[in-house]
Amino acid sequence: MPTTQFDKESIKQSIIGKLQRYNGRTVQEASEQQIYKAVASTVRDQIMQKFTIARDERKNNKSKRLYYLSVEYLMGRSMYCNMLNLVSTDEYRQALKELGINLDDILKEEPEPGLGNGGLGRLAACFLDSLASLDLPAMGCTIRYEYGLFRQKIVDGQQVELPDSWLENGNVWEMPVMEDACEVHFGGHVDISEEDGKQKFIHRDYYTVEAVPYDMPIVGYNTSTVNTLRTWSARSKKRIDLSSFGQGKYAQASEEIELAEVISKVLYPEDNHYEGKMLRLKQHYFFTSATLQYIIKDFKKLHGANWALFPDKVCIHINDTHPGLAIPELMRLLMDEEGLGWDEAADICQKTFAYTNHTIMAEALEKWPEAMVRQQLPRIFMILEELNRRLCKDLWDAFPGEWERIGQMAIISYGQVHMANLCIAMSHSVNGVSQLHGDILKEETFHDYNLVSPEKFSAITNGITHRRWLMSCNPKLTSLICDTIGTDWIREPEQLSALTPYAEDKAFREKFAKIKQENKQRLVKLVKNRQNIDVDPTFVFDVQSKRLHEYKRQMLNALHILVLYNRIVSDDSFTMEPRAFFFGAKASPGYYRAKQIIRFINGLARLIDNHPRARKFLKVVFLENYDVSTAEVLIPASEISEQLSTASKEASGTGNMKFMMNGAVTIGTMDGANV
Ligand SMILES: *Cc1c(COP(=O)(O)O)cnc(C)c1O
């Protein structure tokens, strides 16, 4: 394989050529945004060369592929991690230097795709990086939200939400794949007829939304694998019809287009919380139906209609219950479109689906009103009813007469569709995201399911990619580690344990401390530039950054700071190691108490700043707009990591791991992956 003709010289020529052809500018005349695009599309060209080879290989090998379905992917910026995974950072840095361009300035021009709320979406993104780096064929599937998670401003100490129009300047990394566009149907009714003694189900009077996929390549670290993140965009089938323009009906024509396209307009901003809004149900069905149609099409292309082979070639992973409608959708496609019988279709589903549970919090358990599902997805609802009927029959045999218990375990009961029960009943694997969380699922949340199918349950602790959360965000610490123990840990991060003896090594510790100090300076600069706040880099940096939630207990941290403040102001002899507390957190716009906690933290910051003795020992910074890019500067600068969740509530946490990986000391409760 020709590894690359992307050496320093050809990278330079590519950038110069692109600026010339697309912008009619020289490097000196071009804006930073134009240079960003020229560099990014050079990186993309390099990826595409691998991608073509990888795609041909998949066609020949016909190996099994994982489809990871998630309503959120919190990817962060791509350019630097792509260079890193191509093992080309030195070439790009050098090429740009010779063109008089500073790479770090250009990286900031990339808008961050914030297609996720917090941990669940970031986990999906980390998994994609790891799958490609482990040479495992996988496709991530999600919604191409036109507006990702809101941008947060702090005005007079309070959160203000601004729209995140991340696609405004185009997206270098994605390509539309028109040949895989398909239709998704909503509403209408189902006619049942008989043909050759078999029931036929015909969906009529539905309305159609077109699903258009955009693919983003996912490169593995120093591997030949290039996987894909496929994002589905909703389009109206109706094009503006010029005759209705002539009849003065253009407003009506555009309204119908708007209605269809609103499906992929915006990400719901709630983390660990679910709301039974109809638009959200439509979003879920929209992207799972489009994905399943594609999976079937691709399977048939590679293997024909050999359905028995399906579970050996396809694995569908459901990231929390949001994509759970993929289950009845696969049943529908196999039966109504491909002519399989119920038992065969149900067996394929069981063998194909795997489900990860992310939380035990009651307000996050997804349930849909029966009437809403019946009205919007009539055929899917019929399938859910039949799945439920058969499930309840089996449960009756296991628990005769125990209506209460069966109602708790049913797919449909008390007027609602219970997505978690659907996912557990129809998957072969159900995992919790840490040992503690897995145990709680078995012993409490899904206790009765564990009695009937104990073999399904397991605990698989979440993880993070050290390529983004160490190598990319902390290059200095990365060099120190390589100088100390070599580079094996890059392929096998377990090898980081070889650092253990250096905990007591004076020279190593001095180098480590120096790097921490430089990373603190980098954060101090960011805070000054963004929010015009001065922070003394000699203070201990104590950080709590994650979504704002009562269970995560930012309030507990804030109250501790208030206690310290009270001690300082009431006792002139009190002294302490000066400490700067950083908070980074978005609150869901409708979560009143979370927003009041942000207000409280900002009030505390002002209280301290206004007290001449308190500000010698304490500083509070509320960092605006916490996102992946902010985390990449904040975490390497941290010395204390606050992981204070009410024990049992944080199923795993992944922020905790990022801080540890960057050498912060954890203050935490025995919860999730902290354990
Ligand atoms: C890792 C990450 C999270 C998850 O943090 P937790 O502490 O596990 O809740 C949330 N948001 C961003 C931007 C992250 O990078």
XYZ file of N, CA and C and ligand atoms in Angstrom, residues 74 118-119 122 469 545-546 552 626-628 653-655 658, ligand 1:
60
model
N -20.834 13.489 20.243
C -20.161 14.732 20.629
C -18.710 14.656 20.162
N -23.563 15.462 26.474
C -22.519 15.223 27.472
C -21.910 13.845 27.300
N -21.803 13.119 28.396
C -21.073 11.858 28.432
C -21.527 10.818 27.412
N -20.322 11.805 24.001
C -18.850 11.776 23.916
C -18.365 10.327 23.909
N -7.625 12.472 24.349
C -7.614 13.001 25.723
C -6.239 12.994 26.374
N -16.034 20.029 35.821
C -16.625 20.351 34.515
C -17.397 19.146 34.015
N -18.657 19.354 33.708
C -19.623 18.321 33.300
C -20.959 19.027 33.175
N -25.050 15.692 40.198
C -23.592 15.842 40.044
C -23.001 16.757 41.122
N -18.928 25.336 28.036
C -18.130 24.121 28.162
C -18.460 23.147 27.041
N -17.464 22.832 26.224
C -17.616 21.876 25.124
C -16.320 21.077 24.998
N -16.205 20.242 23.999
C -15.025 19.382 23.883
C -13.748 20.228 23.743
N -19.506 7.920 34.263
C -18.666 9.108 34.186
C -17.512 8.788 33.266
N -17.117 9.748 32.451
C -15.904 9.604 31.641
C -15.000 10.808 31.841
N -15.582 11.907 32.314
C -14.776 13.081 32.662
C -13.714 12.667 33.683
N -10.662 11.346 32.015
C -9.863 12.339 31.287
C -8.935 13.087 32.243
C -16.317 13.968 28.815
C -17.286 15.047 28.631
C -18.489 15.050 29.357
C -18.829 13.970 30.368
O -18.345 14.359 31.630
P -18.821 13.597 32.970
O -17.971 14.210 34.040
O -18.523 12.148 32.779
O -20.262 13.897 33.124
C -19.375 16.090 29.163
N -19.105 17.087 28.301
C -17.955 17.131 27.606
C -17.704 18.276 26.682
C -17.013 16.115 27.743
O -15.883 16.153 27.023
